[in-house]
Amino acid sequence: MADRAGQNLDTSTPHSARLWNYWLGGKDNFQPDRDAGDAIAGMLPSIVTLAREDRRFLRRSVEHMVRDGGIRQILDIGTGLPTADNTHQVAQEVAAETKVVYVDNDPLVLVHARALLSGTPEGETNYVEADLNDPESILRAAEQTLDFSRPIALTLLGIVHFLRDDDHAYEVVRRLVDALAPGSYLAIAHGCYDINTAEANRIVDFWNERGTPKIKYRSAKEITAFFDGLTLLEPGVVPCNRWRPDAHTGDVDVNQYCGVAVKR
């Protein structure tokens, strides 16, 4: 697994998963990632706070969907590199029998897939190497582990903004949601330009000149449209730190909106 991934691993160009890992205090990154991370943090110091609030949103939303929503299956697309509070760890703390399928197309995530696959004996955790641009492949692979006749939580945290064409982005999310049974959930976290607009635009320009994959931030209205046809949970689409905050949540609004909705 690691050998095949290593053949495709470009360490000279900053990559989003490794950048996120750097901001979260991880060690799975290279000097170009750290240089880009420091440069972006210099333009928008709150970006490190954003990364941490996004991670806290993952914990709160997954806990809610498993504990209060009765979810026992999760399809996590855009896994990223393993850090603390990975999706299967959060979910299986609440319900040990929860099944989680991780999906990512980053070669370095593939290297670490075995770490992601360690879960509870009662549950099941699998990893799929696939791209969000090809939802059909994702669904076919996920069906090997998940039962699509029963509710599933679909999490798309910090990944939809890599689909830069609006029509394609909405189509991909719609196709994934259409495959889910009633009672399923959709959780999205997406970079926005409504907050810290000038700095957010500078970050997008900086990243798209130097990093991979390219990104597109959207407005709160545009992000809310991904939930069309679903029932949004309170408080709706809000900055990550405003979604059902707890004692660990910060007060500074970050330029990443999030929301959770249920399919009736």
Short mmCIF file of C-alpha atoms in Angstrom, two decimals:
data_model
loop_
_atom_site.label_atom_id
_atom_site.label_comp_id
_atom_site.label_asym_id
_atom_site.label_seq_id
_atom_site.Cartn_x
_atom_site.Cartn_y
_atom_site.Cartn_z
CA MET A 1 0.00 0.00 0.00
CA ALA A 2 2.68 2.51 1.04
CA ASP A 3 4.93 1.65 -1.89
CA ARG A 4 2.24 2.29 -4.49
CA ALA A 5 1.24 5.55 -2.84
CA GLY A 6 4.83 6.70 -2.60
CA GLN A 7 5.23 6.48 -6.35
CA ASN A 8 2.63 9.26 -6.76
CA LEU A 9 3.65 11.41 -3.80
CA ASP A 10 4.79 14.91 -4.81
CA THR A 11 6.50 16.51 -1.83
CA SER A 12 7.62 19.64 -3.71
CA THR A 13 4.14 21.16 -4.09
CA PRO A 14 2.05 22.14 -1.05
CA HIS A 15 -0.94 19.85 -0.63
CA SER A 16 -4.15 20.72 1.21
CA ALA A 17 -4.27 17.58 3.39
CA ARG A 18 -0.69 18.06 4.58
CA LEU A 19 -1.27 21.79 5.14
CA TRP A 20 -4.30 21.01 7.32
CA ASN A 21 -2.23 18.45 9.18
CA TYR A 22 0.44 21.10 9.84
CA TRP A 23 -2.09 23.59 11.22
CA LEU A 24 -3.52 20.92 13.48
CA GLY A 25 -0.08 20.24 14.92
CA GLY A 26 0.55 17.00 13.02
CA LYS A 27 3.88 15.75 11.67
CA ASP A 28 2.78 14.32 8.31
CA ASN A 29 3.87 17.28 6.19
CA PHE A 30 6.90 18.57 4.30
CA GLN A 31 8.77 21.87 4.15
CA PRO A 32 6.77 23.28 1.19
CA ASP A 33 3.58 22.57 3.16
CA ARG A 34 4.95 24.30 6.24
CA ASP A 35 6.18 27.27 4.21
CA ALA A 36 2.78 27.67 2.55
CA GLY A 37 1.03 27.20 5.89
CA ASP A 38 3.09 29.94 7.52
CA ALA A 39 2.54 32.28 4.57
CA ILE A 40 -1.22 31.77 4.62
CA ALA A 41 -1.34 32.16 8.41
CA GLY A 42 0.53 35.43 7.96
CA MET A 43 -2.22 36.68 5.64
CA LEU A 44 -5.06 35.35 7.78
CA PRO A 45 -3.92 34.48 11.31
CA SER A 46 -7.34 32.99 12.10
CA ILE A 47 -6.74 30.16 9.59
CA VAL A 48 -5.16 27.99 12.29
CA THR A 49 -8.18 28.66 14.48
CA LEU A 50 -10.36 27.72 11.50
CA ALA A 51 -8.63 24.34 11.16
CA ARG A 52 -9.16 23.60 14.82
CA GLU A 53 -12.79 24.76 14.84
CA ASP A 54 -13.44 22.60 11.79
CA ARG A 55 -12.10 19.61 13.72
CA ARG A 56 -14.25 20.46 16.71
CA PHE A 57 -17.28 20.69 14.42
CA LEU A 58 -16.48 17.17 13.20
CA ARG A 59 -16.63 15.89 16.77
CA ARG A 60 -19.84 17.72 17.71
CA SER A 61 -21.68 16.84 14.49
CA VAL A 62 -20.65 13.17 14.47
CA GLU A 63 -21.54 12.81 18.14
CA HIS A 64 -24.97 14.31 17.43
CA MET A 65 -25.69 12.14 14.39
CA VAL A 66 -24.67 8.94 16.19
CA ARG A 67 -26.00 9.68 19.67
CA ASP A 68 -29.17 11.64 18.88
CA GLY A 69 -29.79 10.63 15.27
CA GLY A 70 -29.22 6.91 15.75
CA ILE A 71 -26.71 6.74 12.90
CA ARG A 72 -24.57 3.60 12.78
CA GLN A 73 -23.02 4.09 9.31
CA ILE A 74 -20.84 6.96 8.12
CA LEU A 75 -19.40 7.76 4.69
CA ASP A 76 -16.57 10.25 5.27
CA ILE A 77 -15.38 11.73 1.97
CA GLY A 78 -12.24 13.86 2.13
CA THR A 79 -10.76 11.99 5.06
CA GLY A 80 -7.50 13.88 5.35
CA LEU A 81 -4.55 12.68 7.39
CA PRO A 82 -5.12 10.93 10.72
CA THR A 83 -4.89 13.22 13.74
CA ALA A 84 -6.88 13.23 16.97
CA ASP A 85 -10.64 12.66 16.96
CA ASN A 86 -10.91 10.89 13.62
CA THR A 87 -14.48 10.17 12.54
CA HIS A 88 -14.47 6.49 13.46
CA GLN A 89 -12.99 7.23 16.88
CA VAL A 90 -15.66 9.82 17.68
CA ALA A 91 -18.50 7.65 16.34
CA GLN A 92 -17.37 4.42 17.96
CA GLU A 93 -16.93 6.13 21.32
CA VAL A 94 -20.68 6.73 21.22
CA ALA A 95 -21.71 3.46 19.53
CA ALA A 96 -18.98 0.85 19.17
CA GLU A 97 -20.83 -0.95 16.37
CA THR A 98 -20.71 2.03 13.99
CA LYS A 99 -19.34 1.33 10.51
CA VAL A 100 -17.20 4.01 8.85
CA VAL A 101 -15.93 4.19 5.28
CA TYR A 102 -13.23 6.76 4.62
CA VAL A 103 -12.68 8.14 1.11
CA ASP A 104 -9.72 10.19 -0.11
CA ASN A 105 -7.57 10.54 -3.22
CA ASP A 106 -4.41 11.84 -1.53
CA PRO A 107 -1.48 9.38 -1.83
CA LEU A 108 -0.22 10.29 1.64
CA VAL A 109 -3.59 9.42 3.17
CA LEU A 110 -3.28 6.06 1.44
CA VAL A 111 0.07 5.58 3.19
CA HIS A 112 -1.69 6.09 6.53
CA ALA A 113 -4.80 4.06 5.68
CA ARG A 114 -3.88 1.23 8.02
CA ALA A 115 -3.91 3.66 10.95
CA LEU A 116 -7.37 4.79 9.89
CA LEU A 117 -8.59 1.21 9.72
CA SER A 118 -8.06 0.49 13.41
CA GLY A 119 -11.43 0.69 15.11
CA THR A 120 -13.54 -1.21 17.59
CA PRO A 121 -14.03 -4.97 17.22
CA GLU A 122 -17.80 -4.41 17.20
CA GLY A 123 -17.68 -1.88 14.36
CA GLU A 124 -16.05 -1.80 10.96
CA THR A 125 -13.71 0.76 9.39
CA ASN A 126 -12.63 0.70 5.77
CA TYR A 127 -10.75 3.02 3.42
CA VAL A 128 -11.50 3.71 -0.26
CA GLU A 129 -9.09 5.44 -2.61
CA ALA A 130 -11.40 7.51 -4.82
CA ASP A 131 -12.13 11.05 -5.98
CA LEU A 132 -15.16 13.19 -5.14
CA ASN A 133 -15.40 14.02 -8.84
CA ASP A 134 -16.47 10.41 -9.42
CA PRO A 135 -19.37 9.77 -7.00
CA GLU A 136 -20.39 6.56 -8.76
CA SER A 137 -17.06 4.92 -7.93
CA ILE A 138 -17.36 6.06 -4.33
CA LEU A 139 -20.85 4.61 -3.99
CA ARG A 140 -19.91 1.29 -5.57
CA ALA A 141 -16.95 0.89 -3.23
CA ALA A 142 -18.86 2.02 -0.13
CA GLU A 143 -21.58 -0.54 -0.81
CA GLN A 144 -19.07 -3.25 0.09
CA THR A 145 -19.26 -2.06 3.73
CA LEU A 146 -22.37 0.09 4.15
CA ASP A 147 -26.03 -0.86 3.74
CA PHE A 148 -27.59 1.90 1.62
CA SER A 149 -31.11 0.71 2.46
CA ARG A 150 -30.50 2.04 5.99
CA PRO A 151 -29.60 5.59 7.14
CA ILE A 152 -26.04 6.79 6.56
CA ALA A 153 -24.30 9.98 7.63
CA LEU A 154 -22.46 11.54 4.68
CA THR A 155 -19.72 13.93 5.80
CA LEU A 156 -18.09 16.35 3.36
CA LEU A 157 -15.86 18.45 5.57
CA GLY A 158 -13.45 20.81 3.87
CA ILE A 159 -13.68 19.09 0.49
CA VAL A 160 -16.55 20.48 -1.60
CA HIS A 161 -14.67 23.75 -2.11
CA PHE A 162 -12.22 21.74 -4.27
CA LEU A 163 -15.05 21.31 -6.81
CA ARG A 164 -14.66 24.68 -8.48
CA ASP A 165 -17.41 24.39 -11.10
CA ASP A 166 -20.69 25.25 -9.35
CA ASP A 167 -22.98 23.09 -11.46
CA HIS A 168 -20.67 20.09 -11.10
CA ALA A 169 -20.33 20.62 -7.34
CA TYR A 170 -24.10 20.69 -6.79
CA GLU A 171 -24.56 17.69 -9.09
CA VAL A 172 -21.98 15.60 -7.21
CA VAL A 173 -23.49 16.33 -3.79
CA ARG A 174 -27.01 15.71 -5.12
CA ARG A 175 -25.98 12.33 -6.57
CA LEU A 176 -24.49 11.23 -3.26
CA VAL A 177 -27.53 12.37 -1.29
CA ASP A 178 -29.91 10.68 -3.74
CA ALA A 179 -28.23 7.35 -2.93
CA LEU A 180 -29.01 7.71 0.79
CA ALA A 181 -32.04 6.25 2.55
CA PRO A 182 -34.54 8.44 4.44
CA GLY A 183 -33.24 9.24 7.90
CA SER A 184 -29.73 9.83 6.56
CA TYR A 185 -27.69 12.95 7.32
CA LEU A 186 -25.50 15.31 5.34
CA ALA A 187 -22.78 17.34 7.08
CA ILE A 188 -20.79 19.94 5.14
CA ALA A 189 -18.00 22.33 6.10
CA HIS A 190 -16.98 24.70 3.29
CA GLY A 191 -14.65 27.69 3.00
CA CYS A 192 -16.44 31.01 2.55
CA TYR A 193 -15.64 34.58 1.54
CA ASP A 194 -18.41 36.28 3.54
CA ILE A 195 -16.17 36.52 6.61
CA ASN A 196 -12.74 38.18 6.43
CA THR A 197 -13.46 38.68 2.73
CA ALA A 198 -10.27 40.42 1.66
CA GLU A 199 -8.07 37.94 3.50
CA ALA A 200 -10.10 34.96 2.27
CA ASN A 201 -9.72 36.09 -1.33
CA ARG A 202 -5.97 36.53 -0.86
CA ILE A 203 -5.70 33.00 0.53
CA VAL A 204 -7.58 31.51 -2.43
CA ASP A 205 -5.36 33.38 -4.89
CA PHE A 206 -2.18 32.42 -3.02
CA TRP A 207 -3.15 28.77 -2.80
CA ASN A 208 -4.32 28.44 -6.40
CA GLU A 209 -0.98 29.83 -7.61
CA ARG A 210 1.13 27.44 -5.51
CA GLY A 211 -0.83 24.51 -4.11
CA THR A 212 -2.98 21.55 -5.08
CA PRO A 213 -5.83 20.87 -5.50
CA LYS A 214 -7.22 24.28 -6.42
CA ILE A 215 -10.04 25.75 -4.34
CA LYS A 216 -13.10 27.97 -4.62
CA TYR A 217 -14.70 29.62 -1.61
CA ARG A 218 -18.45 30.24 -1.73
CA SER A 219 -20.97 32.44 0.07
CA ALA A 220 -23.29 31.31 2.85
CA LYS A 221 -26.17 31.32 0.37
CA GLU A 222 -24.26 29.19 -2.12
CA ILE A 223 -23.22 26.74 0.60
CA THR A 224 -26.77 26.51 1.92
CA ALA A 225 -27.90 25.46 -1.57
CA PHE A 226 -26.04 22.15 -1.13
CA PHE A 227 -28.72 21.24 1.42
CA ASP A 228 -31.68 21.86 -0.92
CA GLY A 229 -34.40 19.26 -0.40
CA LEU A 230 -33.14 18.35 3.07
CA THR A 231 -34.19 19.53 6.53
CA LEU A 232 -31.45 21.69 8.04
CA LEU A 233 -30.90 21.28 11.74
CA GLU A 234 -30.64 24.33 13.96
CA PRO A 235 -28.80 26.68 13.86
CA GLY A 236 -28.62 26.23 10.08
CA VAL A 237 -25.54 27.11 8.02
CA VAL A 238 -23.19 29.07 10.27
CA PRO A 239 -19.45 29.50 10.92
CA CYS A 240 -18.03 26.26 12.34
CA ASN A 241 -17.62 27.76 15.79
CA ARG A 242 -21.33 28.69 15.88
CA TRP A 243 -22.74 25.21 15.25
CA ARG A 244 -23.94 24.03 18.66
CA PRO A 245 -20.84 25.29 20.48
CA ASP A 246 -19.55 23.69 23.66
CA ALA A 247 -17.01 24.65 26.30
CA HIS A 248 -14.12 24.07 23.87
CA THR A 249 -15.48 26.27 21.07
CA GLY A 250 -13.97 29.68 20.35
CA ASP A 251 -15.77 33.01 20.01
CA VAL A 252 -14.02 34.20 16.83
CA ASP A 253 -16.07 33.54 13.68
CA VAL A 254 -14.00 31.58 11.17
CA ASN A 255 -14.44 31.82 7.41
CA GLN A 256 -15.68 28.25 7.10
CA TYR A 257 -19.43 27.64 7.13
CA CYS A 258 -20.96 24.36 8.18
CA GLY A 259 -24.33 22.72 8.50
CA VAL A 260 -26.03 19.40 9.18
CA ALA A 261 -29.28 18.28 7.53
CA VAL A 262 -31.46 15.19 7.57
CA LYS A 263 -33.09 13.48 4.59
CA ARG A 264 -36.79 12.87 5.26
#
